[in-house]
Amino acid sequence: MNFIQTRGCDETRAESVTFSEAILSPIASFGGLYVPENLPELGEAFLNEHLNSSYKELAAAMLGRFEIDIEKNVIDEALSLYDKFDDPSNPVPVVKVKENLYVSELYHGPTRAFKDMALQPFGIVLSSIAQKRDEHYLILAATSGDTGPAALETFKNRANVQVVCLYPDGGTSDVQRLQMVTEDAKNLKVIGIKGVFDDAQNALKKLLASTEFKAALKEKNILLSAANSVNFGRIIFQIIYHIHSYLELVRQSAITMGEKVYLNVPSGNFGNALGAYYAWKMGLPVEKIIISSNENNVLTKLIKTGKYDLRDAHVLNTTSPAMDILKSSNVERILYDMFGYERTRELMQDLESKNFYELSSTELMELQKSFDADFCTGDEGKAYIKDTFDNNGYLMDPHTATCMKSYETCSNPRIKTIAYSTAEWTKFSPVIANALTGEVDAQDIVALESIAKEAKLSIPSMIKELFAKEIVQKTVIEKEDIEKEILKFL
């Protein structure tokens, strides 16, 4: 399978590229992104065939349908990392929480967040391509809290790869920050920036598109790639767990094969939601994809009104910081799939130049055939955390809690819903402790112990050990100094 470009081709690049080329150089013509030339059709036959498959077997079969140019032994090695999750036989448990509401737990990997699902195998795939080509790569990652730890974890000490991770100083949870700043592998550099996630992501996209920066890297014999979900190497692994979660409901006799479900996704940069959309397009029986947001609710407004309006918008700091994002990169891939490259380029250029675009009424109707949306305030989220724990015995993080609101407002109660839990409770313990016990401004370690006692849980060792580790990544800079700091590291 080849990959094509969301904004068309500017003739400085090939019209289509292989999977390995798309993940090594993820920014396409006119600042666009790469998408599959066509999606493989899975359908009910594929689902029935893999009803009793393990997660790894399902993943290998799905990747096989994409016919990517990666050797089988590399894919097998990449997928073997799921064996290091909490339960190797089922790395993504799907748990019934309420009548007709099931939660797909995507956080059972090494950094306790859903980014492990894609970034664990992605690290091996990219490093192996670099070694095969005898090339050296700088991998850029911009994080609102979860991509960074997962990218650092998967790439540390891998051959032919160096990683620079940008995060908003003060814009992540303490646990997320500690997961990054305690990493001591020589091929990793963590940079806090004085700004918000959108500043980090904009800097990443600017560097990926900069001929001057690439020329400076070339002098050092280094090429450039990215670990954010602008990279399709991330997205392809995010399609799999949506298919797995559906099959889990069939296995649990919660639904019959072919029965439609809602997929309810807490969404920041839209990669998780895009994986759901592609799974649906490939044949997964889906009623609709529900997008759950926090107070940074640009996606809710887009899906409800057709307007992507950032003209007076400022990032709000919320209790679900991994979703404190205004420019959701992967919406572009949806626009391309629905409206083609010319319209996508027009809309994205409007967003970049005017901080605004508006879909036509016909385009909005097309978008709403696939998506519905709502947003949840921090106080509402904490109420859902407490209510769901008290009445259903289920503990969730504040990002997952946003799904509870949209479950009530956007779903037909007779149709089953799969909501996606993107982080373990340990990642955002002060918010959860406040929700459960009323504690205010508790430090992470105090909040963790409080929740563990209240919920009769143990704190996972990889989280508890963070508080005793030495902080080795101490760089915090102005966003204007990012390029200079990266070149100094290299």
Coordinates of C-alpha atoms in Angstrom, one line a residue:
M1 CA 0.0 0.0 0.0
N2 CA 1.1 3.5 -0.8
F3 CA 0.4 6.7 1.1
I4 CA -0.8 10.0 -0.4
Q5 CA -1.0 13.6 0.8
T6 CA -3.9 15.4 2.4
R7 CA -3.2 18.8 0.7
G8 CA -2.2 17.5 -2.7
C9 CA 1.3 17.3 -4.1
D10 CA 3.6 20.3 -4.6
E11 CA 5.8 18.4 -7.0
T12 CA 8.9 18.6 -4.7
R13 CA 7.7 15.2 -3.4
A14 CA 6.5 12.0 -5.0
E15 CA 2.8 11.8 -5.4
S16 CA 2.7 8.6 -3.3
V17 CA 5.2 7.0 -0.9
T18 CA 5.6 3.7 0.9
F19 CA 4.7 3.3 4.6
S20 CA 8.3 3.4 5.7
E21 CA 8.9 6.6 3.7
A22 CA 5.7 8.2 5.2
I23 CA 6.8 7.5 8.8
L24 CA 10.4 8.6 8.2
S25 CA 9.2 11.9 6.8
P26 CA 5.7 12.5 8.1
I27 CA 5.0 16.0 6.9
A28 CA 3.8 16.1 3.3
S29 CA 3.3 18.8 0.6
F30 CA 2.0 22.2 1.7
G31 CA 2.4 21.2 5.3
G32 CA -0.1 18.3 5.0
L33 CA -0.1 14.8 6.3
Y34 CA 0.1 11.3 4.7
V35 CA -2.9 9.0 4.5
P36 CA -3.4 5.6 3.0
E37 CA -4.2 5.6 -0.7
N38 CA -7.1 3.3 0.1
L39 CA -8.2 1.5 3.3
P40 CA -8.4 -2.3 3.3
E41 CA -11.9 -3.8 3.6
L42 CA -12.1 -6.0 6.6
G43 CA -15.9 -6.7 7.0
E44 CA -17.6 -9.4 9.0
A45 CA -15.6 -12.2 7.6
F46 CA -12.4 -10.8 9.0
L47 CA -14.1 -10.1 12.3
N48 CA -15.4 -13.7 12.5
E49 CA -12.0 -15.0 11.5
H50 CA -10.3 -13.2 14.5
L51 CA -13.0 -13.7 17.1
N52 CA -10.7 -16.0 19.1
S53 CA -7.4 -14.4 18.0
S54 CA -5.0 -12.9 20.6
Y55 CA -4.4 -9.2 20.4
K56 CA -1.0 -9.8 18.7
E57 CA -2.6 -12.1 16.2
L58 CA -5.3 -9.6 15.4
A59 CA -2.7 -6.8 15.1
A60 CA -0.5 -8.9 12.7
A61 CA -3.5 -9.7 10.5
M62 CA -4.6 -6.1 10.4
L63 CA -1.2 -4.8 9.5
G64 CA -1.0 -7.5 6.9
R65 CA -4.1 -6.1 5.2
F66 CA -2.3 -2.8 4.9
E67 CA 0.6 -4.5 3.0
I68 CA 3.2 -2.2 4.6
D69 CA 6.8 -2.5 3.6
I70 CA 8.1 -3.8 6.9
E71 CA 9.5 -7.3 7.3
K72 CA 7.5 -9.8 9.2
N73 CA 10.2 -10.4 11.8
V74 CA 10.3 -6.7 12.6
I75 CA 6.5 -6.6 13.0
D76 CA 6.6 -9.7 15.2
E77 CA 9.3 -8.1 17.4
A78 CA 7.3 -4.9 17.6
L79 CA 4.1 -6.6 18.6
S80 CA 6.0 -8.8 21.2
L81 CA 6.2 -5.6 23.4
Y82 CA 2.5 -6.1 24.2
D83 CA 3.7 -9.2 26.2
K84 CA 5.2 -6.7 28.7
F85 CA 1.8 -5.2 29.5
D86 CA -0.1 -6.1 32.7
D87 CA -1.8 -9.2 31.2
P88 CA 0.1 -10.5 28.1
S89 CA -3.0 -12.5 27.1
N90 CA -5.2 -9.4 27.1
P91 CA -3.3 -6.1 27.0
V92 CA -6.5 -4.2 26.5
P93 CA -9.3 -5.3 28.9
V94 CA -12.8 -4.2 28.2
V95 CA -14.8 -3.8 31.4
K96 CA -18.6 -3.4 31.9
V97 CA -19.2 -0.2 34.0
K98 CA -22.8 0.5 33.5
E99 CA -25.8 -0.9 31.6
N100 CA -24.8 -0.7 28.0
L101 CA -21.5 1.1 28.8
Y102 CA -18.2 -0.7 28.5
V103 CA -14.7 0.9 29.1
S104 CA -11.8 -0.2 26.9
E105 CA -8.7 0.2 29.1
L106 CA -5.8 1.4 27.0
Y107 CA -3.4 2.1 29.8
H108 CA -1.9 -1.2 30.9
G109 CA 1.6 -0.5 29.3
P110 CA 4.8 0.8 30.9
T111 CA 3.9 4.5 31.1
R112 CA 0.2 3.8 32.1
A113 CA -1.4 5.7 29.2
F114 CA -2.9 4.8 25.9
K115 CA 0.1 6.2 23.9
D116 CA 1.9 2.9 24.8
M117 CA -0.5 1.0 22.5
A118 CA 1.0 2.7 19.4
L119 CA 4.4 4.0 20.5
Q120 CA 5.7 0.7 22.0
P121 CA 5.7 -1.1 18.6
F122 CA 6.4 2.1 16.6
G123 CA 9.8 2.6 18.3
I124 CA 11.1 -0.8 17.1
V125 CA 9.7 -0.3 13.6
L126 CA 11.3 3.1 13.1
S127 CA 14.6 2.1 14.6
S128 CA 14.8 -1.0 12.4
I129 CA 14.1 1.1 9.2
A130 CA 16.9 3.5 10.2
Q131 CA 19.3 0.7 10.8
K132 CA 18.4 -1.1 7.5
R133 CA 19.1 2.2 5.6
D134 CA 22.2 3.0 7.7
E135 CA 20.7 6.3 8.5
H136 CA 20.5 8.3 11.7
Y137 CA 17.2 10.1 12.8
L138 CA 16.2 12.8 15.1
I139 CA 12.7 12.0 16.4
L140 CA 10.7 15.0 17.6
A141 CA 7.8 14.7 20.0
A142 CA 5.6 17.4 21.3
T143 CA 3.5 16.3 24.3
S144 CA 0.5 17.4 26.4
G145 CA 1.6 14.7 28.8
D146 CA 1.3 11.2 27.5
T147 CA 3.1 11.1 24.2
G148 CA 6.3 12.2 25.7
P149 CA 6.8 9.5 28.4
A150 CA 5.7 6.8 25.9
A151 CA 8.0 8.1 23.1
L152 CA 11.0 8.3 25.5
E153 CA 10.2 4.8 26.9
T154 CA 10.1 3.2 23.4
F155 CA 13.1 4.9 21.9
K156 CA 15.6 5.0 24.8
N157 CA 18.9 3.3 23.9
R158 CA 17.6 2.3 20.4
A159 CA 20.2 2.4 17.6
N160 CA 20.3 5.1 15.0
V161 CA 17.7 7.3 16.8
Q162 CA 17.9 10.4 19.0
V163 CA 14.8 11.9 20.6
V164 CA 13.9 15.4 21.6
C165 CA 10.6 15.8 23.6
L166 CA 9.0 19.2 24.0
Y167 CA 6.4 19.7 26.8
P168 CA 4.7 22.7 28.2
D169 CA 6.3 23.5 31.6
G170 CA 3.6 23.4 34.2
G171 CA 1.1 22.0 31.7
T172 CA 1.3 18.3 32.6
S173 CA 0.6 16.3 35.8
D174 CA 3.6 15.8 38.2
V175 CA 3.7 12.1 37.3
Q176 CA 3.8 12.8 33.6
R177 CA 6.6 15.3 34.1
L178 CA 8.6 12.9 36.3
Q179 CA 8.3 10.2 33.7
M180 CA 10.1 12.5 31.3
V181 CA 12.6 14.4 33.4
T182 CA 14.0 11.3 35.1
E183 CA 14.9 9.6 31.8
D184 CA 18.7 9.4 31.6
A185 CA 19.4 7.6 28.3
K186 CA 22.1 9.4 26.3
N187 CA 19.9 9.5 23.1
L188 CA 17.1 11.4 24.8
K189 CA 16.6 15.1 25.4
V190 CA 13.6 16.6 27.3
I191 CA 12.8 20.3 26.9
G192 CA 10.2 22.2 28.9
I193 CA 8.9 25.3 27.1
K194 CA 7.3 28.3 28.6
G195 CA 4.0 28.0 26.8
V196 CA 1.2 25.6 26.1
F197 CA 1.0 22.3 24.1
D198 CA -0.1 24.1 20.9
D199 CA 3.2 26.1 21.1
A200 CA 5.1 22.8 21.3
Q201 CA 3.2 21.2 18.5
N202 CA 3.5 24.3 16.3
A203 CA 7.3 24.3 16.9
L204 CA 7.4 20.6 16.0
K205 CA 5.5 21.2 12.7
K206 CA 7.6 24.2 11.9
L207 CA 10.9 22.3 12.3
L208 CA 9.6 19.3 10.3
A209 CA 8.8 21.7 7.4
S210 CA 12.0 23.8 7.8
T211 CA 14.6 23.4 5.0
E212 CA 17.1 25.4 7.1
F213 CA 16.7 23.1 10.1
K214 CA 17.0 20.0 7.9
A215 CA 20.1 21.4 6.3
A216 CA 21.6 21.9 9.7
L217 CA 20.8 18.3 10.6
K218 CA 22.2 17.1 7.3
E219 CA 25.6 18.6 8.2
K220 CA 25.5 16.2 11.2
N221 CA 24.3 13.3 8.9
I222 CA 21.0 13.3 10.7
L223 CA 17.5 13.0 9.2
L224 CA 14.2 14.2 10.8
S225 CA 11.0 12.4 11.8
A226 CA 8.3 12.7 14.5
A227 CA 6.6 10.6 17.1
N228 CA 3.4 12.6 17.3
S229 CA 0.2 11.4 15.7
V230 CA 1.0 13.5 12.6
N231 CA 3.0 10.3 11.9
F232 CA 0.9 7.5 10.4
G233 CA 3.2 5.0 12.1
R234 CA 1.3 5.9 15.3
I235 CA -2.2 5.9 13.7
I236 CA -1.9 2.4 12.1
F237 CA -1.5 0.9 15.6
Q238 CA -4.4 2.9 17.0
I239 CA -6.9 1.3 14.6
I240 CA -6.2 -2.1 16.1
Y241 CA -7.6 -1.6 19.6
H242 CA -11.0 -0.4 18.3
I243 CA -11.4 -3.7 16.4
H244 CA -10.2 -5.6 19.5
S245 CA -12.6 -3.8 21.8
Y246 CA -15.6 -4.7 19.5
L247 CA -14.5 -8.3 19.4
E248 CA -14.3 -8.3 23.2
L249 CA -17.9 -7.3 23.4
V250 CA -18.8 -10.2 21.1
R251 CA -16.7 -12.6 23.2
Q252 CA -18.5 -11.4 26.4
S253 CA -21.9 -12.0 24.7
A254 CA -22.7 -8.3 25.2
I255 CA -23.4 -7.9 21.5
T256 CA -23.9 -10.2 18.5
M257 CA -21.5 -10.0 15.6
G258 CA -22.6 -7.2 13.3
E259 CA -24.5 -5.3 16.0
K260 CA -23.6 -1.6 15.9
V261 CA -21.9 0.2 18.8
Y262 CA -20.9 3.7 19.7
L263 CA -17.2 4.5 20.1
N264 CA -16.8 7.2 22.7
V265 CA -13.3 8.8 22.5
P266 CA -11.8 11.5 24.8
S267 CA -10.0 13.5 22.3
G268 CA -7.2 16.1 22.2
N269 CA -5.1 15.7 19.0
F270 CA -7.8 13.4 17.4
G271 CA -5.5 10.5 16.7
N272 CA -7.5 8.1 18.8
A273 CA -10.7 9.3 17.2
L274 CA -9.1 8.9 13.7
G275 CA -8.2 5.3 14.5
A276 CA -11.9 4.7 15.4
Y277 CA -13.0 6.4 12.1
Y278 CA -10.6 4.3 10.0
A279 CA -11.8 1.1 11.8
W280 CA -15.4 2.0 10.9
K281 CA -14.5 2.8 7.3
M282 CA -12.7 -0.6 7.1
G283 CA -15.9 -2.4 8.2
L284 CA -16.3 -2.2 12.0
P285 CA -20.1 -2.0 12.8
V286 CA -20.3 1.5 14.3
E287 CA -23.4 3.6 15.0
K288 CA -21.4 6.8 15.5
I289 CA -18.1 8.1 16.9
I290 CA -18.7 10.4 19.9
I291 CA -16.0 12.9 20.6
S292 CA -15.6 13.9 24.3
S293 CA -13.8 17.1 25.2
N294 CA -13.0 19.3 28.2
E295 CA -13.4 23.1 28.4
N296 CA -11.1 23.4 25.4
N297 CA -14.1 22.4 23.3
V298 CA -13.1 23.4 19.8
L299 CA -13.9 19.9 18.5
T300 CA -17.4 20.0 20.1
K301 CA -18.0 23.3 18.3
L302 CA -16.7 22.0 15.0
I303 CA -18.9 18.9 15.1
K304 CA -22.0 20.9 16.3
T305 CA -21.6 24.0 14.1
G306 CA -19.1 23.3 11.4
K307 CA -16.9 26.1 12.6
Y308 CA -13.3 25.7 13.7
D309 CA -12.8 29.0 15.4
L310 CA -9.6 30.0 17.2
R311 CA -9.8 33.7 16.7
D312 CA -10.5 34.5 20.4
A313 CA -9.5 31.2 21.8
H314 CA -6.9 30.6 24.5
V315 CA -5.8 27.2 25.9
L316 CA -7.5 26.7 29.3
N317 CA -5.7 24.7 32.0
T318 CA -8.1 22.0 33.0
T319 CA -8.3 18.9 35.2
S320 CA -7.7 16.8 32.0
P321 CA -4.5 18.4 30.7
A322 CA -3.7 15.9 28.0
M323 CA -6.7 17.3 26.1
D324 CA -5.7 21.0 26.6
I325 CA -5.3 21.4 22.8
L326 CA -6.8 23.9 20.3
K327 CA -5.3 22.7 17.0
S328 CA -6.1 19.0 16.6
S329 CA -3.8 17.8 13.9
N330 CA -5.7 14.7 12.8
V331 CA -8.9 16.4 12.0
E332 CA -7.1 17.2 8.7
R333 CA -7.1 13.5 7.8
I334 CA -10.9 13.4 8.3
L335 CA -11.4 16.5 6.1
Y336 CA -9.3 14.9 3.4
D337 CA -11.3 11.6 3.6
M338 CA -14.6 13.4 3.3
F339 CA -13.9 16.4 1.1
G340 CA -10.7 15.7 -0.9
Y341 CA -7.3 17.4 -1.0
E342 CA -8.2 20.8 -2.6
R343 CA -10.9 21.6 0.0
T344 CA -8.6 20.3 2.8
R345 CA -5.8 22.6 1.7
E346 CA -8.2 25.5 1.5
L347 CA -9.6 24.8 5.0
M348 CA -6.2 24.3 6.6
Q349 CA -4.8 27.4 5.0
D350 CA -7.7 29.4 6.4
L351 CA -7.0 27.9 9.8
E352 CA -3.3 28.9 9.6
S353 CA -3.9 32.4 8.2
K354 CA -7.2 33.4 9.8
N355 CA -7.4 31.0 12.8
F356 CA -10.8 30.1 11.5
Y357 CA -12.6 27.9 8.9
E358 CA -16.2 27.0 8.4
L359 CA -17.7 24.0 6.7
S360 CA -20.6 24.3 4.3
S361 CA -24.0 23.0 5.5
T362 CA -23.6 20.0 3.2
E363 CA -20.1 19.3 4.6
L364 CA -21.4 19.6 8.2
M365 CA -24.1 17.1 7.5
E366 CA -21.5 14.7 6.1
L367 CA -19.3 15.2 9.3
Q368 CA -22.3 14.6 11.5
K369 CA -23.2 11.3 9.9
S370 CA -20.0 10.0 11.5
F371 CA -19.5 12.1 14.6
D372 CA -21.3 13.6 17.6
A373 CA -19.7 15.5 20.4
D374 CA -20.1 17.1 23.8
F375 CA -17.7 18.6 26.4
C376 CA -17.4 18.2 30.1
T377 CA -16.2 20.7 32.7
G378 CA -13.7 19.8 35.4
D379 CA -16.3 19.9 38.1
E380 CA -18.6 17.7 36.1
G381 CA -15.8 15.3 35.5
K382 CA -14.9 15.1 39.2
A383 CA -18.6 14.4 39.9
Y384 CA -18.6 11.6 37.4
I385 CA -15.4 10.1 38.9
K386 CA -17.0 10.0 42.3
D387 CA -20.4 8.8 41.2
T388 CA -19.0 6.0 39.0
F389 CA -16.7 4.9 41.9
D390 CA -19.4 5.1 44.6
N391 CA -22.2 3.5 42.5
N392 CA -20.3 1.2 40.1
G393 CA -17.0 0.5 41.9
Y394 CA -15.1 1.7 38.9
L395 CA -12.2 4.2 39.2
M396 CA -11.4 6.4 36.2
D397 CA -9.1 9.2 35.3
P398 CA -10.4 12.7 34.4
H399 CA -10.0 12.2 30.7
T400 CA -12.1 9.1 30.7
A401 CA -14.6 11.0 32.9
T402 CA -15.4 13.3 30.0
C403 CA -16.9 10.3 28.2
M404 CA -19.5 9.9 30.9
K405 CA -21.1 13.3 30.0
S406 CA -21.3 12.5 26.3
Y407 CA -22.5 9.0 27.0
E408 CA -25.5 10.6 28.7
T409 CA -26.1 13.3 26.1
C410 CA -25.1 11.8 22.7
S411 CA -26.0 8.0 23.0
N412 CA -29.1 6.1 22.4
P413 CA -29.3 4.1 25.7
R414 CA -30.4 1.0 23.8
I415 CA -27.1 0.8 21.9
K416 CA -23.9 -0.4 23.6
T417 CA -21.2 2.2 24.0
I418 CA -17.4 1.5 24.2
A419 CA -15.7 4.4 25.9
Y420 CA -11.9 4.6 25.9
S421 CA -9.9 5.0 29.0
T422 CA -6.7 6.7 28.0
A423 CA -4.8 6.9 31.3
E424 CA -4.6 5.0 34.6
W425 CA -5.8 6.8 37.8
T426 CA -2.1 7.1 38.9
K427 CA -1.4 9.7 36.2
F428 CA -3.8 12.4 37.6
S429 CA -4.0 11.5 41.3
P430 CA -4.6 15.0 42.8
V431 CA -7.7 15.5 40.7
I432 CA -9.1 12.1 41.6
A433 CA -8.2 12.4 45.3
N434 CA -10.1 15.7 45.3
A435 CA -13.1 14.0 43.6
L436 CA -13.2 11.1 46.0
T437 CA -12.2 12.6 49.3
G438 CA -12.3 16.4 48.9
E439 CA -8.5 16.8 49.4
V440 CA -7.3 20.0 47.9
D441 CA -3.9 20.7 46.3
A442 CA -2.4 17.3 47.5
Q443 CA 1.0 16.5 46.2
D444 CA 1.0 13.5 43.8
I445 CA 2.5 11.1 46.2
V446 CA 0.1 12.0 49.0
A447 CA -2.9 11.8 46.6
L448 CA -1.7 8.4 45.2
E449 CA -1.6 7.0 48.7
S450 CA -4.9 8.5 49.6
I451 CA -6.6 7.0 46.5
A452 CA -4.9 3.6 47.0
K453 CA -6.3 3.5 50.6
E454 CA -9.8 4.7 49.6
A455 CA -10.1 2.3 46.6
K456 CA -8.1 -0.6 48.1
L457 CA -5.6 -0.5 45.3
S458 CA -1.8 -0.7 45.1
I459 CA 0.3 1.9 43.4
P460 CA 2.1 0.3 40.4
S461 CA 5.9 0.1 41.0
M462 CA 6.8 2.1 37.9
I463 CA 4.8 5.0 39.3
K464 CA 5.9 4.8 42.9
E465 CA 9.6 4.6 41.9
L466 CA 9.4 7.9 40.0
F467 CA 9.5 9.9 43.3
A468 CA 12.9 8.5 44.3
K469 CA 14.5 9.0 40.9
E470 CA 17.0 11.7 40.1
I471 CA 15.8 14.5 37.9
V472 CA 18.3 14.6 35.0
Q473 CA 16.4 16.6 32.4
K474 CA 16.4 20.1 33.7
T475 CA 16.1 22.3 30.6
V476 CA 13.2 24.8 30.5
I477 CA 13.4 27.5 27.8
E478 CA 11.5 30.1 25.8
K479 CA 9.8 28.6 22.8
E480 CA 11.9 30.9 20.5
D481 CA 15.0 29.0 21.7
I482 CA 13.9 25.5 20.8
E483 CA 15.8 25.1 17.5
K484 CA 19.1 26.4 19.1
E485 CA 18.7 24.0 22.1
I486 CA 18.0 21.0 19.9
L487 CA 21.1 21.7 17.8
K488 CA 23.2 22.1 21.0
F489 CA 22.0 18.7 22.2
L490 CA 22.9 17.0 18.8

